[in-house]
Amino acid sequence: MKDLRDWHTVKNMYNKGVPIKQIARELNMSKNTVKSLIKKEEEPKYSRSPRVTKIDKFKDIIREWFLDKQYDFNGTRIYNELCKLGYDGTINPIYRYLETLNEEKGRISQRATVRFETPPGDQAQFDWGEYITVIAGENVKIYCFTMILSYSRKKAVVCSLSANGVAIYEAIQDLFIELGGVTKELLIDNPKALVISHKKGEEVEFNHSALKLFTYLGTEPNACRPLRPRTKGKIEKPFQYIENQFIKGSSFNSVYELNLEIKHFIRSWNKKIHGTTKRIPDEMFNGEKSSLKGFYKKIVIDTELEIRIVSTDSYVMVGTNKYSVPVKYVDRQVKIRIVYGYILEIYDLDLVLVKKWNILQGKNRKIQDKDDYKDIAVRVPSSIPEIRRVFEKTFRHGNEFYKLASRVTKQPHFHAREFLKLKDLYDIADLDIILKHCIDSNVLKIDGIKSLIKEKYLELIIEHERVELILTKPN
C-alpha cells in the first residue's frame, strides 16, 4: 500500500507533464499503480480486514483491570489473571492492546477518588488547619487540630498556638479521649513530627516518638500518599465549615476560652444530620463506641522536654518569666514543656506532673501559688503588730487577753505568739476555753498557761461542755 509521500510525488510529477510510463519507471511502480494514485483525490489510507485474536473476548475485562483504579493491574498481572480464565495465548497481544489504552488511561482525572466506608471502630482521621482569629484584641494565628471517626463521623477539636511535635502528640491523645476511645487505624498526613520519609514503592518511615505514641495507644498509623489530601477526605471537609460557621467574626479573651467554645460548637455539630451518611453522628456513635479501645491516661513524649533547675526561691525560669513549684524541688532538676503554645507543664525526672501554668504574657513577670510554700510557711507571724492582729482574729477572747497581758508582762506579744503555736497541738475552740480560764484566773504568761493545760486541760474542757449543756437545756 502506497503512502502519502508516494501519492504526493506521483501527483506532482504528473501535473508537471511527466508521462505515466516514465513516472512508473523512475518510482519503480507499475503503470496501474501510478494511474490509481493520479485518480485519487485524497491521500491513500491503509486499511485491512479486522484480525481475530485470542484476546478479543477478554478485552472488556482487560479494560476494567487496566483502567479502573480499584484494580490498576499491570500487563503481567492481567496475563496471569487471563490464564485463570482460560486464555492460552502469549503475553504479547495483551501488551499491544494495553498500548492502545494508555492514552485513555492518561485522560482519567487525577482527582478521581473512590469513596469507601469503614466498619465501626476501624479508622479515625487526623489533621489540622490554620486560621487567623482575634484573641485578647489581637489577630492571632491558631492551629485547629481535628479528628473524626470515619464510621460515625463524630468529630473532636482542640486549638493550639503551635503545631510542633508536642502539640501534635498531645492533640492526638486529647482528641481520642474526647471521642471516647481509640480506633484500630489512624489516617494521618506526613508532617515531620509523625513521618520521616514516605516514598513511592517504599515502606513509610515513622518518627520514633510517633511510633512510641502509636504503640502506646494501640493504633496503626496509616500515612496518606504525599500531596494527595483527598485520601483523608472525611477530615478535610470540616475545616471550611469551622472557618465559616465558627471562626469568622468571632473573638475570644484567651486560647482557653477559644477551646471551651469550639468544643461546644463541635459537640452541637455532632448532633446534626451528616450530609453523606444522612444520619446523626452522635446516634451512629452509639453503635461504634463498643468497637473502640478504651483510653484514659495520657503518655508524656519526653523527646522535646527541657531541663531546668529550680531556684532557691522555688521558681522555674522559662524565657524571662518565673513560675513557682513546690519548695521540695528547690535546687533539683525538673523537666518542662509548652503544650499548645500556651500551657506550661513542669515534671519531675520520673515524668510525674509537678505543676501546670498558663504561659505569662510579657517579660520579667512571675506567678506564684502560695500552696507551693506551705512546707516552709511560718506557723505564726514574727511582726509584733501582725502577732496581735492574728491573735485577736484567731481567738474570741484574744483582745481581752492581750490587753490584760500588756499590763502585767513586758512583752505581751511573746506570750501571744507562743500561745498561737499551740494550734498545732490543740483545737482552736478548746484553746479559746483555756484562754478564757486564764483571763479569769489571771494566768497571763505562757509558762503558767502550759502548766494549766498540762494539769487541767480535760477537766476544763469537760466542765465547759457541762455548763454549755445546762445553759442550752430547756426549762
PDB file of N, CA, C and O in Angstrom, residues 6-29:
ATOM      1  N   ASP A   6       4.154   8.819  -1.575  1.00  0.00           N
ATOM      2  CA  ASP A   6       4.017   8.280  -2.943  1.00  0.00           C
ATOM      3  C   ASP A   6       2.931   9.026  -3.708  1.00  0.00           C
ATOM      4  O   ASP A   6       3.102   9.403  -4.879  1.00  0.00           O
ATOM      5  N   TRP A   7       1.810   9.214  -3.054  1.00  0.00           N
ATOM      6  CA  TRP A   7       0.682   9.897  -3.712  1.00  0.00           C
ATOM      7  C   TRP A   7       1.082  11.318  -4.084  1.00  0.00           C
ATOM      8  O   TRP A   7       0.807  11.798  -5.183  1.00  0.00           O
ATOM      9  N   HIS A   8       1.753  12.025  -3.138  1.00  0.00           N
ATOM     10  CA  HIS A   8       2.177  13.387  -3.395  1.00  0.00           C
ATOM     11  C   HIS A   8       3.193  13.456  -4.554  1.00  0.00           C
ATOM     12  O   HIS A   8       3.085  14.316  -5.451  1.00  0.00           O
ATOM     13  N   THR A   9       4.140  12.546  -4.610  1.00  0.00           N
ATOM     14  CA  THR A   9       5.178  12.559  -5.655  1.00  0.00           C
ATOM     15  C   THR A   9       4.588  12.279  -7.043  1.00  0.00           C
ATOM     16  O   THR A   9       4.907  12.970  -8.040  1.00  0.00           O
ATOM     17  N   VAL A  10       3.722  11.277  -7.110  1.00  0.00           N
ATOM     18  CA  VAL A  10       3.096  10.921  -8.398  1.00  0.00           C
ATOM     19  C   VAL A  10       2.267  12.087  -8.924  1.00  0.00           C
ATOM     20  O   VAL A  10       2.355  12.473 -10.107  1.00  0.00           O
ATOM     21  N   LYS A  11       1.463  12.671  -8.050  1.00  0.00           N
ATOM     22  CA  LYS A  11       0.607  13.787  -8.447  1.00  0.00           C
ATOM     23  C   LYS A  11       1.457  14.968  -8.930  1.00  0.00           C
ATOM     24  O   LYS A  11       1.137  15.629  -9.926  1.00  0.00           O
ATOM     25  N   ASN A  12       2.510  15.229  -8.251  1.00  0.00           N
ATOM     26  CA  ASN A  12       3.370  16.359  -8.581  1.00  0.00           C
ATOM     27  C   ASN A  12       4.044  16.172  -9.931  1.00  0.00           C
ATOM     28  O   ASN A  12       4.112  17.092 -10.757  1.00  0.00           O
ATOM     29  N   MET A  13       4.560  14.953 -10.161  1.00  0.00           N
ATOM     30  CA  MET A  13       5.224  14.669 -11.446  1.00  0.00           C
ATOM     31  C   MET A  13       4.218  14.697 -12.597  1.00  0.00           C
ATOM     32  O   MET A  13       4.514  15.234 -13.690  1.00  0.00           O
ATOM     33  N   TYR A  14       3.057  14.182 -12.370  1.00  0.00           N
ATOM     34  CA  TYR A  14       2.044  14.128 -13.438  1.00  0.00           C
ATOM     35  C   TYR A  14       1.586  15.544 -13.798  1.00  0.00           C
ATOM     36  O   TYR A  14       1.415  15.888 -14.973  1.00  0.00           O
ATOM     37  N   ASN A  15       1.421  16.376 -12.763  1.00  0.00           N
ATOM     38  CA  ASN A  15       0.986  17.745 -13.033  1.00  0.00           C
ATOM     39  C   ASN A  15       2.057  18.561 -13.775  1.00  0.00           C
ATOM     40  O   ASN A  15       1.753  19.544 -14.435  1.00  0.00           O
ATOM     41  N   LYS A  16       3.307  18.115 -13.688  1.00  0.00           N
ATOM     42  CA  LYS A  16       4.384  18.781 -14.407  1.00  0.00           C
ATOM     43  C   LYS A  16       4.545  18.251 -15.835  1.00  0.00           C
ATOM     44  O   LYS A  16       5.430  18.710 -16.570  1.00  0.00           O
ATOM     45  N   GLY A  17       3.728  17.283 -16.210  1.00  0.00           N
ATOM     46  CA  GLY A  17       3.732  16.779 -17.585  1.00  0.00           C
ATOM     47  C   GLY A  17       4.594  15.551 -17.822  1.00  0.00           C
ATOM     48  O   GLY A  17       4.831  15.150 -18.973  1.00  0.00           O
ATOM     49  N   VAL A  18       5.074  14.922 -16.742  1.00  0.00           N
ATOM     50  CA  VAL A  18       5.880  13.714 -16.910  1.00  0.00           C
ATOM     51  C   VAL A  18       4.966  12.560 -17.332  1.00  0.00           C
ATOM     52  O   VAL A  18       3.937  12.329 -16.692  1.00  0.00           O
ATOM     53  N   PRO A  19       5.316  11.805 -18.379  1.00  0.00           N
ATOM     54  CA  PRO A  19       4.481  10.702 -18.848  1.00  0.00           C
ATOM     55  C   PRO A  19       4.328   9.612 -17.776  1.00  0.00           C
ATOM     56  O   PRO A  19       5.232   9.384 -16.953  1.00  0.00           O
ATOM     57  N   ILE A  20       3.199   8.909 -17.764  1.00  0.00           N
ATOM     58  CA  ILE A  20       2.904   7.869 -16.788  1.00  0.00           C
ATOM     59  C   ILE A  20       3.975   6.780 -16.809  1.00  0.00           C
ATOM     60  O   ILE A  20       4.411   6.278 -15.771  1.00  0.00           O
ATOM     61  N   LYS A  21       4.405   6.398 -18.023  1.00  0.00           N
ATOM     62  CA  LYS A  21       5.389   5.332 -18.163  1.00  0.00           C
ATOM     63  C   LYS A  21       6.697   5.729 -17.486  1.00  0.00           C
ATOM     64  O   LYS A  21       7.336   4.930 -16.799  1.00  0.00           O
ATOM     65  N   GLN A  22       7.102   7.018 -17.670  1.00  0.00           N
ATOM     66  CA  GLN A  22       8.347   7.485 -17.074  1.00  0.00           C
ATOM     67  C   GLN A  22       8.213   7.561 -15.543  1.00  0.00           C
ATOM     68  O   GLN A  22       9.140   7.218 -14.819  1.00  0.00           O
ATOM     69  N   ILE A  23       7.013   7.993 -15.085  1.00  0.00           N
ATOM     70  CA  ILE A  23       6.782   8.063 -13.630  1.00  0.00           C
ATOM     71  C   ILE A  23       6.924   6.677 -13.017  1.00  0.00           C
ATOM     72  O   ILE A  23       7.558   6.488 -11.975  1.00  0.00           O
ATOM     73  N   ALA A  24       6.292   5.669 -13.702  1.00  0.00           N
ATOM     74  CA  ALA A  24       6.339   4.305 -13.188  1.00  0.00           C
ATOM     75  C   ALA A  24       7.768   3.792 -13.128  1.00  0.00           C
ATOM     76  O   ALA A  24       8.179   3.117 -12.184  1.00  0.00           O
ATOM     77  N   ARG A  25       8.575   4.128 -14.162  1.00  0.00           N
ATOM     78  CA  ARG A  25       9.948   3.646 -14.211  1.00  0.00           C
ATOM     79  C   ARG A  25      10.795   4.310 -13.135  1.00  0.00           C
ATOM     80  O   ARG A  25      11.572   3.654 -12.448  1.00  0.00           O
ATOM     81  N   GLU A  26      10.673   5.602 -12.965  1.00  0.00           N
ATOM     82  CA  GLU A  26      11.508   6.315 -12.005  1.00  0.00           C
ATOM     83  C   GLU A  26      11.143   5.978 -10.548  1.00  0.00           C
ATOM     84  O   GLU A  26      12.007   5.943  -9.677  1.00  0.00           O
ATOM     85  N   LEU A  27       9.875   5.716 -10.322  1.00  0.00           N
ATOM     86  CA  LEU A  27       9.439   5.429  -8.949  1.00  0.00           C
ATOM     87  C   LEU A  27       9.312   3.938  -8.659  1.00  0.00           C
ATOM     88  O   LEU A  27       8.879   3.543  -7.566  1.00  0.00           O
ATOM     89  N   ASN A  28       9.692   3.142  -9.669  1.00  0.00           N
ATOM     90  CA  ASN A  28       9.638   1.692  -9.510  1.00  0.00           C
ATOM     91  C   ASN A  28       8.236   1.211  -9.137  1.00  0.00           C
ATOM     92  O   ASN A  28       8.033   0.426  -8.198  1.00  0.00           O
ATOM     93  N   MET A  29       7.249   1.726  -9.882  1.00  0.00           N
ATOM     94  CA  MET A  29       5.853   1.339  -9.677  1.00  0.00           C
ATOM     95  C   MET A  29       5.291   0.766 -10.984  1.00  0.00           C
ATOM     96  O   MET A  29       5.811   1.043 -12.059  1.00  0.00           O
TER      97      MET A  29
END
